[in-house]
Short mmCIF file of C-alpha atoms in Angstrom, two decimals:
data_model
loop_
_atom_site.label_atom_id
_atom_site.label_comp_id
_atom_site.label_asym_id
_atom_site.label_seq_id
_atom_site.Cartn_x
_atom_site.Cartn_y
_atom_site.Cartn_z
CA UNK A 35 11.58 -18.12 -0.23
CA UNK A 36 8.19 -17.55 0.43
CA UNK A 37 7.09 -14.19 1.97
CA UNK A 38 3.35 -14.67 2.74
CA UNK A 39 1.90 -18.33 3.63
CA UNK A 40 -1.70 -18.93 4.24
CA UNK A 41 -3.39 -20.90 6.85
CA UNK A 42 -4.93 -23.31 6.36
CA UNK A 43 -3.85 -25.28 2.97
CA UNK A 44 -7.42 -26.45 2.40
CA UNK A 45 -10.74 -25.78 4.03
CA UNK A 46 -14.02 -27.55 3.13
CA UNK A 47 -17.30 -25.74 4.43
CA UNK A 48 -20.87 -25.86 3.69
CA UNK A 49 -22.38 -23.36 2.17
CA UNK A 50 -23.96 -20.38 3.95
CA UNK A 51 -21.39 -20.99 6.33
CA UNK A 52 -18.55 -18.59 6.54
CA UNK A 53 -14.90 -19.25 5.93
CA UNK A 54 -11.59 -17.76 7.00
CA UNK A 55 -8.45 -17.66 5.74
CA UNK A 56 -4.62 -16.37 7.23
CA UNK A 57 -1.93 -15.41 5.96
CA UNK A 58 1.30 -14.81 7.91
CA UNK A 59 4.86 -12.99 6.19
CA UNK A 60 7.99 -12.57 7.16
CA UNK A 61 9.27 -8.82 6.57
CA UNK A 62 7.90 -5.14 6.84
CA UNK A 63 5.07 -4.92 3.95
CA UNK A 64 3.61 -1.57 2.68
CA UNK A 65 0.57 -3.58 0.95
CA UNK A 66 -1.06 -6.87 1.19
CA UNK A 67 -3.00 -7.92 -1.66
CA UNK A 68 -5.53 -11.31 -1.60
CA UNK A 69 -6.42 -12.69 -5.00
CA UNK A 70 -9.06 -15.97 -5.97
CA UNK A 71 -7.82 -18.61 -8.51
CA UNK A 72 -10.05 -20.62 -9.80
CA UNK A 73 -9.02 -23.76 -11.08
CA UNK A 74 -5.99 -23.65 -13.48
CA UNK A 75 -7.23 -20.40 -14.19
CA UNK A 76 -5.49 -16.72 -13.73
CA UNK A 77 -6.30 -14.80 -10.70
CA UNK A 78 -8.56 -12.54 -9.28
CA UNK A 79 -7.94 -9.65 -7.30
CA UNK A 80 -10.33 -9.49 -4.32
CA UNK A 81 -8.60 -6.82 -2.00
CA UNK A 82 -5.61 -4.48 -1.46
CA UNK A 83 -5.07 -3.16 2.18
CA UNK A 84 -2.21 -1.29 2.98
CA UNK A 85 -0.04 -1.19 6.06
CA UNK A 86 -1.51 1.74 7.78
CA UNK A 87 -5.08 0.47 7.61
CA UNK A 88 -6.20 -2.58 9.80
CA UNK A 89 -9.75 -3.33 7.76
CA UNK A 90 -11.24 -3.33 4.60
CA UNK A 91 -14.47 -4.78 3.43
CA UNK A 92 -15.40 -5.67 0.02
CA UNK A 93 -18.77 -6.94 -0.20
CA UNK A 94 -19.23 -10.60 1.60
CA UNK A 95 -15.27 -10.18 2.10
CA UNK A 96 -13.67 -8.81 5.18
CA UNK A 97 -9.65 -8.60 4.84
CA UNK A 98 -7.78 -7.44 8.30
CA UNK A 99 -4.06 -6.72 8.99
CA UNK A 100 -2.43 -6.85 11.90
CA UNK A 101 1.42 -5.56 11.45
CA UNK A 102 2.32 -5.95 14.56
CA UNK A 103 1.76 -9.81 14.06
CA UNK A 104 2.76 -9.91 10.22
CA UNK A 105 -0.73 -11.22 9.67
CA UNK A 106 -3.89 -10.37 7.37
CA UNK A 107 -7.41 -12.59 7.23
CA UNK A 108 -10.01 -12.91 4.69
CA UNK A 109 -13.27 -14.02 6.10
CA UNK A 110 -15.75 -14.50 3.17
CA UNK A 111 -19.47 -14.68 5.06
CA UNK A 112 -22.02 -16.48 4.10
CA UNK A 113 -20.44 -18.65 1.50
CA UNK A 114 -21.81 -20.29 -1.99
CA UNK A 115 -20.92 -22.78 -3.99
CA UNK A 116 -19.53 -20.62 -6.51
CA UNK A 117 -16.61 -19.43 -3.31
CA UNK A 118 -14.91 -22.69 -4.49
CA UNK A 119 -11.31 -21.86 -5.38
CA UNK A 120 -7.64 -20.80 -4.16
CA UNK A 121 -7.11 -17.89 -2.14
CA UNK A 122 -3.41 -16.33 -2.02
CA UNK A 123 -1.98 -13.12 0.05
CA UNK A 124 0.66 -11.64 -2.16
CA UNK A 125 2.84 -9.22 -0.31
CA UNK A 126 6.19 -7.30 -1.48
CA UNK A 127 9.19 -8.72 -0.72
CA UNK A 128 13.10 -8.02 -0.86
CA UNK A 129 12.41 -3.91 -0.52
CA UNK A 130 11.07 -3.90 -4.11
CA UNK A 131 7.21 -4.30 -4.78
CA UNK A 132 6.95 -7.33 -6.65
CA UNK A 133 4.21 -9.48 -4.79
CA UNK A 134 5.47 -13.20 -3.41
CA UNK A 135 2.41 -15.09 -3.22
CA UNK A 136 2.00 -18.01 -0.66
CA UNK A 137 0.72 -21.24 -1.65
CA UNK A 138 -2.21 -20.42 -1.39
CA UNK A 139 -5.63 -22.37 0.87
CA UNK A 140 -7.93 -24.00 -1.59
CA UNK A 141 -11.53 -23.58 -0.24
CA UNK A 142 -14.74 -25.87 -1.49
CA UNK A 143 -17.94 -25.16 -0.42
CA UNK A 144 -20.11 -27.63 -0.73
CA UNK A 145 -23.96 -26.75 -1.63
CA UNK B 190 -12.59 -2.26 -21.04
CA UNK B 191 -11.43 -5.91 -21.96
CA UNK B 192 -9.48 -7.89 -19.82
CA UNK B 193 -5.75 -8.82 -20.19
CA UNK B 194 -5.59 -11.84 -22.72
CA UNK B 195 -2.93 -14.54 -23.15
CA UNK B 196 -2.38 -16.73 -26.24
CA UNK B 197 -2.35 -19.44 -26.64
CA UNK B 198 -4.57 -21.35 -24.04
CA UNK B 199 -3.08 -24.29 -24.21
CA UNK B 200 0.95 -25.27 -26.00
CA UNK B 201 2.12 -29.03 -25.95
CA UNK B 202 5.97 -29.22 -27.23
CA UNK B 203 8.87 -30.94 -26.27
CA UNK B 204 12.29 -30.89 -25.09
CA UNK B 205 14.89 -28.99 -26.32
CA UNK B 206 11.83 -26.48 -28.36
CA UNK B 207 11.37 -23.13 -27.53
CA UNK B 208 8.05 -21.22 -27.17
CA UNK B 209 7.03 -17.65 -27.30
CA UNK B 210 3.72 -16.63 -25.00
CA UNK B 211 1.77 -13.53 -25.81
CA UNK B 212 0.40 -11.34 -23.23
CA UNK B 213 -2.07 -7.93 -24.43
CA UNK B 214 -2.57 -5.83 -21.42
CA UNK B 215 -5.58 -3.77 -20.63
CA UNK B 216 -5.98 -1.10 -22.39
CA UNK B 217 -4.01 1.61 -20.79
CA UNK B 218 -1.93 -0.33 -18.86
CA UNK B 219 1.64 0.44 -19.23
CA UNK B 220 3.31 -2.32 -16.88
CA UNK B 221 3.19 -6.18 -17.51
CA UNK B 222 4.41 -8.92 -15.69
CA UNK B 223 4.60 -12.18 -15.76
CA UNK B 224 4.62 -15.22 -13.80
CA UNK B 225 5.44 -19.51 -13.30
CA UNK B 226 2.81 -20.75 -11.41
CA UNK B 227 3.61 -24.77 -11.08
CA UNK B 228 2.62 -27.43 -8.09
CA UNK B 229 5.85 -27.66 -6.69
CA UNK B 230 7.07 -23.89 -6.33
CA UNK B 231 3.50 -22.14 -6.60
CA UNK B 232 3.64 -18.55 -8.08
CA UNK B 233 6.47 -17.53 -8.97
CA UNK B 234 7.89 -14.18 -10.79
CA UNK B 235 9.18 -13.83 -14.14
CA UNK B 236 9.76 -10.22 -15.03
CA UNK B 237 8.07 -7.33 -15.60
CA UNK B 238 8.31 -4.66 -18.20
CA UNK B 239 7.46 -0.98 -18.14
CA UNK B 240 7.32 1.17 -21.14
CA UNK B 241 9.23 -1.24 -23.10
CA UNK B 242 11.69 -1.92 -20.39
CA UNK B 243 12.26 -4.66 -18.41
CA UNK B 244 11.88 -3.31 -15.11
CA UNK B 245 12.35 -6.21 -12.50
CA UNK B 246 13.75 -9.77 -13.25
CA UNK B 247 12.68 -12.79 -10.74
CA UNK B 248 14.90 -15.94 -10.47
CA UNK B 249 15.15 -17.58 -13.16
CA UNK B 250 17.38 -18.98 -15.89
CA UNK B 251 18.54 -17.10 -19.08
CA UNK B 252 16.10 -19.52 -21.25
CA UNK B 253 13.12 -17.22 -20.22
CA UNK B 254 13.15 -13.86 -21.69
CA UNK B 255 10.53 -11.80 -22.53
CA UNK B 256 10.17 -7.94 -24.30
CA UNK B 257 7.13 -5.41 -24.52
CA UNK B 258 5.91 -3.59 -27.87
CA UNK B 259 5.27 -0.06 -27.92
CA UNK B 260 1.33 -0.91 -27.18
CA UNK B 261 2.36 -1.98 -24.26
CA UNK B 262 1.85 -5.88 -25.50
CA UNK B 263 4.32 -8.21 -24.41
CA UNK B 264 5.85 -11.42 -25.53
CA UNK B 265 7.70 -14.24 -23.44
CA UNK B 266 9.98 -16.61 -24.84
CA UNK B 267 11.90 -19.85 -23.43
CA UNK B 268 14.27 -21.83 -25.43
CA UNK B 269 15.57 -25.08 -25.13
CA UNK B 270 12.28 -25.81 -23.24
CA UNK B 271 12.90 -28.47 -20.09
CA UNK B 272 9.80 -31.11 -18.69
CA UNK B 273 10.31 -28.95 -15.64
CA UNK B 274 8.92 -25.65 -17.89
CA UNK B 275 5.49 -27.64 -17.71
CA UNK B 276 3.44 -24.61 -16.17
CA UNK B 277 0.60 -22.09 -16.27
CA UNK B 278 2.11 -19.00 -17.27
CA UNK B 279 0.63 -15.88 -16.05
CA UNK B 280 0.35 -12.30 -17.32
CA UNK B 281 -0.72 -9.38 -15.01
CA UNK B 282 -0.73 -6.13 -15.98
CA UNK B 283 -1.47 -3.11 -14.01
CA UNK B 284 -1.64 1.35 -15.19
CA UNK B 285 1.67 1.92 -13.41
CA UNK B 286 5.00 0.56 -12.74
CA UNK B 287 4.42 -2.04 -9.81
CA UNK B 288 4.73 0.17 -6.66
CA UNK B 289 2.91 0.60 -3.22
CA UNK B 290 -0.92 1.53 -4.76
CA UNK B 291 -0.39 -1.01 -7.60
CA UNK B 292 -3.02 -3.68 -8.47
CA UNK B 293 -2.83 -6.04 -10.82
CA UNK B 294 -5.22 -7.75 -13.44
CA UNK B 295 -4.19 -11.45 -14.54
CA UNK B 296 -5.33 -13.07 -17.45
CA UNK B 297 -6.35 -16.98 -17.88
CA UNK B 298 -2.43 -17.96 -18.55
CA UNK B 299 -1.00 -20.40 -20.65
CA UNK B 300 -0.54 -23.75 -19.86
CA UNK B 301 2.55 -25.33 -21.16
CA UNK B 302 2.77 -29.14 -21.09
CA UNK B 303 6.50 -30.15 -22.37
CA UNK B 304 6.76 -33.80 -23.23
#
């Protein structure tokens, strides 16, 4: 089953705009990770935030965490073209530290 | 440093085949693992290997296997191949064992069409 699951599945922006993305899980996490896929290609690790910090920024991205909610954000500000792609949170899962990923929300920003 | 690489790119075979997918880690790293990633089920764990040992096993059938070489390269294998096999395959390797402070590096996969 899945552990994290992003909100929304798709979101379609303009660029310059910016965009944010959720991701809700299920069980007690020590990390959350958010990685960029673009298409049929492997992923990209953005940002790793662990449980005991509620914010990290990473140039244009801004990741939160909220435990108490079982939730994380990415926010990617002022977006550009080249944003276009999947996002997925991967958290651990099952007391081990394999990441689940979710299925991911596929942004496109249009120029 | 280069990145992780996967070959092939790009495998066509058919049912009942089997197929061996090679993975070369970042240099340094010492833990690969792999992954399914298919419409239906999204990303989904293989197994990963640490120092030559398979460390962790996701949920999958005895047709997919995999091993590590002493360079920390690895090598997955599926036999009797299935349509439902048709997937981008994913390596990720990372310096340590996957743990708490872990982050991984994928490469571009291999997509596997079985006819």
């Amino acid at each position: 089953s899945q552990q994290g699951e992003e909100d929304p599945q798709a979101l379609s922006i303009q660029e310059g705009e910016n965009a944010t993305m959720n991701c809700s899980y299920k069980t007690s996490i020590n990390n959350l990770q958010w990685y960029r896929q673009n298409s049929g290609r492997g992923l990209v690790h953005l940002i790793l935030i662990r449980s005991n910090e509620r914010e990290k920024h990473s140039g244009r991205l801004r990741v939160t965490l909220d435990t108490s909610k079982k939730s994380s954000s990415l926010l990617i500000t002022a977006s550009r073209a080249a944003d276009t792609a999947s996002y997925f949170c991967a958290t651990p899962s099952g007391g081990s530290y394999i990441p689940t990923f979710g299925r991911g929300t596929s942004l496109i920003v249009h120029p | 440093k280069a990145g992780v690489t996967q070959t092939p790119r790009y495998l066509i075979k058919t049912r009942g085949q089997q197929v061996t997918l090679s993975c070369s880690p970042i240099s340094g790293h010492r833990s690969v693992s792999w992954y399914q990633q298919t419409p239906g089920q999204g990303l989904q764990f293989l197994f990963e290997y640490f120092s030559e040992t398979q460390r962790n096993k996701g949920n999958f059938p005895g047709r997919f296997s995999g091993r590590q070489f002493s360079n920390s390269r690895s090598e997955m294998n599926v036999s009797t191949l299935e349509l439902g096999d048709s997937a981008l395959y994913l390596c990720a390797s990372s310096w340590d064992a996957l743990g708490a402070r872990e982050t991984q590096y994928f490469g571009p996969g291999t997509r596997l069409l079985v006819l």
